[in-house]
């Protein structure tokens, strides 16, 4: 793991393997000394940790996307993966390569380690001879390891080429999609209407992405509460992008000069969310618990979002809060505002959720021919984590993790899995490299990877009219590989790739686990 993590940071042509280098180091060491092998439970635990943390982070965005274009994009992605599984079956049977190795090649071309695990876990039910089973269990990892680099590099190359062919204007795409990273500001608007809804309903009814942080009524300045009414002559302090504020002024009244943040009658500051009691609860409920404050912006990661009453907070968010004079210490304590407290990760809920996922993954679904499908140690934790991540909390139990802790556990889990799965194939990897059939495996991997990238980008962008940045993110999600997403993010420099990636990633992870099992059953 140590050597792999170091080598993974070396850039070659602007690309680095990252934690995936652990797999190749494990293969190399076990090829030199076949006795090097980690216990099976090590990489099972690593895989469960990896997919569980992904599910926790992706859950809210995944279910939210299903209310808009998410269903269409997930159906599109599922059809693409199913077509690629069919292509994989055809090329493997046509060339006559070793069937388990071919199934591993398919998972490597789509760069999905949980799908590889599903193939390996399926083999005991398909072989009666222990010696044949032992040899067969090495072959998928060999095929995966040969195909994996092709699966990453070929997809990145196709994205780069098609980006040039289509002459994509990423800035224009981001603006048209409303995801351009524009700064937020605060402006004052004098109300010239008598028929405006109450404060909490105004943004929704007028179709505006704004929040109202202050109201000045007959010379009295106060922090608005959800049911407060707005009258003609009131002056509203409105937070949003410059474009949204202009739209708000057109519908509400007259835009006034001056900076409302310079008014000393109210206090405001950014506060760090570290109190689990405020996590996963809509802001409108938090306002009822603690009147006299309003959250205007939520900074999550590196992006500011305009706060709205239905939004919920996560541990590690930074919120911009406006309060009455003298309330800041009390409000800071309400949200926690402690980096140290956030470092105390609740391992009990983390392990409990993951254990539930592992148990669900063990449930077998009977299939024709006496075989059975199961979500396994990857699919089970992922499904449970998606649900728990979307829920955020169940009563007093907070399921979500701080963003930084999630990333740390995710990388550790993936490294454990790759180290374990890499060392299991060392005995047969050296022989595979000297076998002419390995060149066939590499060629087939290139065919599947290029077909995956070209068809997804062309159909998604030209037929379904999805912005190129977003469909590139969908492709990265179908590949379930962060390196592809990193390349697209660096190219587009906006949020569209991340939106596409998050929308289809959970579906792609589960679909590839199931399709890989169906493929190995069909082949053998």
PDB file of C-alpha atoms in Angstrom, residues 204-351:
ATOM      1  CA  UNK A 204     -40.347  29.950  -4.781  1.00  0.00           C
ATOM      2  CA  UNK A 205     -43.421  31.830  -6.019  1.00  0.00           C
ATOM      3  CA  UNK A 206     -41.366  34.343  -7.995  1.00  0.00           C
ATOM      4  CA  UNK A 207     -38.983  31.688  -9.360  1.00  0.00           C
ATOM      5  CA  UNK A 208     -35.897  33.274  -7.808  1.00  0.00           C
ATOM      6  CA  UNK A 209     -32.755  31.684  -6.352  1.00  0.00           C
ATOM      7  CA  UNK A 210     -32.362  34.235  -3.540  1.00  0.00           C
ATOM      8  CA  UNK A 211     -32.743  34.538   0.194  1.00  0.00           C
ATOM      9  CA  UNK A 212     -33.841  37.552   2.244  1.00  0.00           C
ATOM     10  CA  UNK A 213     -31.431  38.272   5.079  1.00  0.00           C
ATOM     11  CA  UNK A 214     -32.844  41.530   6.500  1.00  0.00           C
ATOM     12  CA  UNK A 215     -36.003  43.648   6.352  1.00  0.00           C
ATOM     13  CA  UNK A 216     -36.209  47.352   7.122  1.00  0.00           C
ATOM     14  CA  UNK A 217     -39.793  48.307   8.044  1.00  0.00           C
ATOM     15  CA  UNK A 218     -40.507  52.002   8.879  1.00  0.00           C
ATOM     16  CA  UNK A 219     -36.903  52.492   9.980  1.00  0.00           C
ATOM     17  CA  UNK A 220     -36.719  49.311  12.091  1.00  0.00           C
ATOM     18  CA  UNK A 221     -34.198  46.714  10.873  1.00  0.00           C
ATOM     19  CA  UNK A 222     -34.797  43.085  11.821  1.00  0.00           C
ATOM     20  CA  UNK A 223     -33.979  39.511  10.842  1.00  0.00           C
ATOM     21  CA  UNK A 224     -37.019  38.040   9.021  1.00  0.00           C
ATOM     22  CA  UNK A 225     -38.841  34.960  10.226  1.00  0.00           C
ATOM     23  CA  UNK A 226     -40.606  32.469   7.947  1.00  0.00           C
ATOM     24  CA  UNK A 227     -44.138  33.859   8.250  1.00  0.00           C
ATOM     25  CA  UNK A 228     -43.260  37.554   8.136  1.00  0.00           C
ATOM     26  CA  UNK A 229     -45.276  39.587   5.653  1.00  0.00           C
ATOM     27  CA  UNK A 230     -43.750  42.090   3.235  1.00  0.00           C
ATOM     28  CA  UNK A 231     -45.365  45.489   2.739  1.00  0.00           C
ATOM     29  CA  UNK A 232     -44.963  48.266   0.184  1.00  0.00           C
ATOM     30  CA  UNK A 233     -42.108  50.554   1.212  1.00  0.00           C
ATOM     31  CA  UNK A 234     -40.144  47.840   3.046  1.00  0.00           C
ATOM     32  CA  UNK A 235     -36.461  47.539   2.138  1.00  0.00           C
ATOM     33  CA  UNK A 236     -35.230  43.958   1.668  1.00  0.00           C
ATOM     34  CA  UNK A 237     -31.596  42.839   1.829  1.00  0.00           C
ATOM     35  CA  UNK A 238     -31.428  40.144  -0.869  1.00  0.00           C
ATOM     36  CA  UNK A 239     -28.619  37.574  -1.264  1.00  0.00           C
ATOM     37  CA  UNK A 240     -27.907  35.932  -4.639  1.00  0.00           C
ATOM     38  CA  UNK A 241     -25.936  36.277  -7.832  1.00  0.00           C
ATOM     39  CA  UNK A 242     -26.004  39.684  -9.534  1.00  0.00           C
ATOM     40  CA  UNK A 243     -28.265  38.281 -12.262  1.00  0.00           C
ATOM     41  CA  UNK A 244     -30.772  36.844  -9.765  1.00  0.00           C
ATOM     42  CA  UNK A 245     -30.798  40.079  -7.784  1.00  0.00           C
ATOM     43  CA  UNK A 246     -31.586  42.009 -10.979  1.00  0.00           C
ATOM     44  CA  UNK A 247     -34.478  39.610 -11.682  1.00  0.00           C
ATOM     45  CA  UNK A 248     -35.679  40.080  -8.109  1.00  0.00           C
ATOM     46  CA  UNK A 249     -35.601  43.878  -8.473  1.00  0.00           C
ATOM     47  CA  UNK A 250     -37.682  43.667 -11.656  1.00  0.00           C
ATOM     48  CA  UNK A 251     -40.416  41.750  -9.819  1.00  0.00           C
ATOM     49  CA  UNK A 252     -40.250  43.331  -6.366  1.00  0.00           C
ATOM     50  CA  UNK A 253     -39.375  47.000  -6.743  1.00  0.00           C
ATOM     51  CA  UNK A 254     -36.393  49.327  -6.969  1.00  0.00           C
ATOM     52  CA  UNK A 255     -32.739  48.403  -6.509  1.00  0.00           C
ATOM     53  CA  UNK A 256     -31.096  50.769  -4.003  1.00  0.00           C
ATOM     54  CA  UNK A 257     -27.478  51.845  -3.753  1.00  0.00           C
ATOM     55  CA  UNK A 258     -25.309  51.113  -0.724  1.00  0.00           C
ATOM     56  CA  UNK A 259     -23.870  48.024   0.951  1.00  0.00           C
ATOM     57  CA  UNK A 260     -26.309  46.520   3.507  1.00  0.00           C
ATOM     58  CA  UNK A 261     -23.484  44.559   5.165  1.00  0.00           C
ATOM     59  CA  UNK A 262     -22.088  47.831   6.535  1.00  0.00           C
ATOM     60  CA  UNK A 263     -25.133  48.332   8.771  1.00  0.00           C
ATOM     61  CA  UNK A 264     -24.061  47.767  12.401  1.00  0.00           C
ATOM     62  CA  UNK A 265     -27.567  47.162  13.744  1.00  0.00           C
ATOM     63  CA  UNK A 266     -27.291  43.439  12.944  1.00  0.00           C
ATOM     64  CA  UNK A 267     -24.336  41.025  13.156  1.00  0.00           C
ATOM     65  CA  UNK A 268     -23.218  38.401  10.681  1.00  0.00           C
ATOM     66  CA  UNK A 269     -20.395  35.887  10.282  1.00  0.00           C
ATOM     67  CA  UNK A 270     -19.533  32.444   8.909  1.00  0.00           C
ATOM     68  CA  UNK A 271     -20.037  29.591  11.376  1.00  0.00           C
ATOM     69  CA  UNK A 272     -18.674  26.047  11.110  1.00  0.00           C
ATOM     70  CA  UNK A 273     -21.323  23.310  11.483  1.00  0.00           C
ATOM     71  CA  UNK A 274     -20.082  20.706  13.964  1.00  0.00           C
ATOM     72  CA  UNK A 275     -23.187  20.063  16.104  1.00  0.00           C
ATOM     73  CA  UNK A 276     -24.888  16.791  15.029  1.00  0.00           C
ATOM     74  CA  UNK A 277     -28.191  18.053  16.454  1.00  0.00           C
ATOM     75  CA  UNK A 278     -28.611  20.523  13.552  1.00  0.00           C
ATOM     76  CA  UNK A 279     -27.606  18.101  10.773  1.00  0.00           C
ATOM     77  CA  UNK A 280     -30.204  16.651   8.392  1.00  0.00           C
ATOM     78  CA  UNK A 281     -32.951  18.998   9.608  1.00  0.00           C
ATOM     79  CA  UNK A 282     -34.591  21.520   7.196  1.00  0.00           C
ATOM     80  CA  UNK A 283     -33.522  25.091   7.844  1.00  0.00           C
ATOM     81  CA  UNK A 284     -37.118  26.163   8.435  1.00  0.00           C
ATOM     82  CA  UNK A 285     -37.219  23.856  11.477  1.00  0.00           C
ATOM     83  CA  UNK A 286     -33.914  25.246  12.739  1.00  0.00           C
ATOM     84  CA  UNK A 287     -35.359  28.758  12.499  1.00  0.00           C
ATOM     85  CA  UNK A 288     -38.264  27.658  14.692  1.00  0.00           C
ATOM     86  CA  UNK A 289     -35.844  26.247  17.262  1.00  0.00           C
ATOM     87  CA  UNK A 290     -33.745  29.397  17.274  1.00  0.00           C
ATOM     88  CA  UNK A 291     -35.736  32.496  16.211  1.00  0.00           C
ATOM     89  CA  UNK A 292     -33.986  35.706  15.318  1.00  0.00           C
ATOM     90  CA  UNK A 293     -31.446  34.309  12.876  1.00  0.00           C
ATOM     91  CA  UNK A 294     -31.346  33.611   9.152  1.00  0.00           C
ATOM     92  CA  UNK A 295     -28.841  31.583   7.115  1.00  0.00           C
ATOM     93  CA  UNK A 296     -28.074  33.337   3.833  1.00  0.00           C
ATOM     94  CA  UNK A 297     -25.380  31.082   2.327  1.00  0.00           C
ATOM     95  CA  UNK A 298     -24.090  27.543   2.779  1.00  0.00           C
ATOM     96  CA  UNK A 299     -20.519  26.794   1.774  1.00  0.00           C
ATOM     97  CA  UNK A 300     -20.064  23.097   1.053  1.00  0.00           C
ATOM     98  CA  UNK A 301     -16.611  22.115  -0.135  1.00  0.00           C
ATOM     99  CA  UNK A 302     -15.454  25.023  -2.283  1.00  0.00           C
ATOM    100  CA  UNK A 303     -18.860  26.265  -3.434  1.00  0.00           C
ATOM    101  CA  UNK A 304     -21.330  28.768  -1.969  1.00  0.00           C
ATOM    102  CA  UNK A 305     -25.056  28.023  -2.274  1.00  0.00           C
ATOM    103  CA  UNK A 306     -27.969  30.348  -1.574  1.00  0.00           C
ATOM    104  CA  UNK A 307     -29.786  28.971   1.473  1.00  0.00           C
ATOM    105  CA  UNK A 308     -33.483  28.067   1.211  1.00  0.00           C
ATOM    106  CA  UNK A 309     -35.905  26.857   3.942  1.00  0.00           C
ATOM    107  CA  UNK A 310     -36.042  23.259   2.684  1.00  0.00           C
ATOM    108  CA  UNK A 311     -32.259  22.748   2.592  1.00  0.00           C
ATOM    109  CA  UNK A 312     -30.487  20.654   5.234  1.00  0.00           C
ATOM    110  CA  UNK A 313     -27.014  21.009   6.710  1.00  0.00           C
ATOM    111  CA  UNK A 314     -24.170  18.506   6.822  1.00  0.00           C
ATOM    112  CA  UNK A 315     -21.286  18.238   9.246  1.00  0.00           C
ATOM    113  CA  UNK A 316     -18.453  20.416   7.969  1.00  0.00           C
ATOM    114  CA  UNK A 317     -20.653  22.991   6.202  1.00  0.00           C
ATOM    115  CA  UNK A 318     -19.899  26.667   6.771  1.00  0.00           C
ATOM    116  CA  UNK A 319     -22.980  28.858   7.073  1.00  0.00           C
ATOM    117  CA  UNK A 320     -23.274  32.623   6.744  1.00  0.00           C
ATOM    118  CA  UNK A 321     -25.645  33.718   9.522  1.00  0.00           C
ATOM    119  CA  UNK A 322     -27.327  37.073  10.192  1.00  0.00           C
ATOM    120  CA  UNK A 323     -28.535  37.686  13.773  1.00  0.00           C
ATOM    121  CA  UNK A 324     -29.638  40.428  16.128  1.00  0.00           C
ATOM    122  CA  UNK A 325     -27.014  42.323  18.104  1.00  0.00           C
ATOM    123  CA  UNK A 326     -25.461  40.204  20.859  1.00  0.00           C
ATOM    124  CA  UNK A 327     -26.744  36.839  19.569  1.00  0.00           C
ATOM    125  CA  UNK A 328     -23.587  35.632  17.800  1.00  0.00           C
ATOM    126  CA  UNK A 329     -22.107  33.680  20.751  1.00  0.00           C
ATOM    127  CA  UNK A 330     -25.414  31.890  21.315  1.00  0.00           C
ATOM    128  CA  UNK A 331     -25.893  31.085  17.600  1.00  0.00           C
ATOM    129  CA  UNK A 332     -22.277  29.912  17.262  1.00  0.00           C
ATOM    130  CA  UNK A 333     -22.830  27.474  20.121  1.00  0.00           C
ATOM    131  CA  UNK A 334     -26.071  26.321  18.446  1.00  0.00           C
ATOM    132  CA  UNK A 335     -24.200  25.257  15.279  1.00  0.00           C
ATOM    133  CA  UNK A 336     -21.118  24.029  17.162  1.00  0.00           C
ATOM    134  CA  UNK A 337     -18.415  26.063  15.405  1.00  0.00           C
ATOM    135  CA  UNK A 338     -15.717  23.597  16.512  1.00  0.00           C
ATOM    136  CA  UNK A 339     -13.168  21.971  14.215  1.00  0.00           C
ATOM    137  CA  UNK A 340     -11.986  19.782  17.090  1.00  0.00           C
ATOM    138  CA  UNK A 341     -15.463  18.419  17.773  1.00  0.00           C
ATOM    139  CA  UNK A 342     -15.853  17.481  14.129  1.00  0.00           C
ATOM    140  CA  UNK A 343     -12.686  15.394  14.334  1.00  0.00           C
ATOM    141  CA  UNK A 344     -14.478  12.986  16.713  1.00  0.00           C
ATOM    142  CA  UNK A 345     -16.066  10.760  14.041  1.00  0.00           C
ATOM    143  CA  UNK A 346     -18.986   8.642  15.290  1.00  0.00           C
ATOM    144  CA  UNK A 347     -17.683   5.182  14.402  1.00  0.00           C
ATOM    145  CA  UNK A 348     -20.720   3.461  15.943  1.00  0.00           C
ATOM    146  CA  UNK A 349     -23.159   4.691  13.274  1.00  0.00           C
ATOM    147  CA  UNK A 350     -20.556   4.200  10.542  1.00  0.00           C
ATOM    148  CA  UNK A 351     -19.976   0.545  11.438  1.00  0.00           C
TER     149      UNK A 351
END
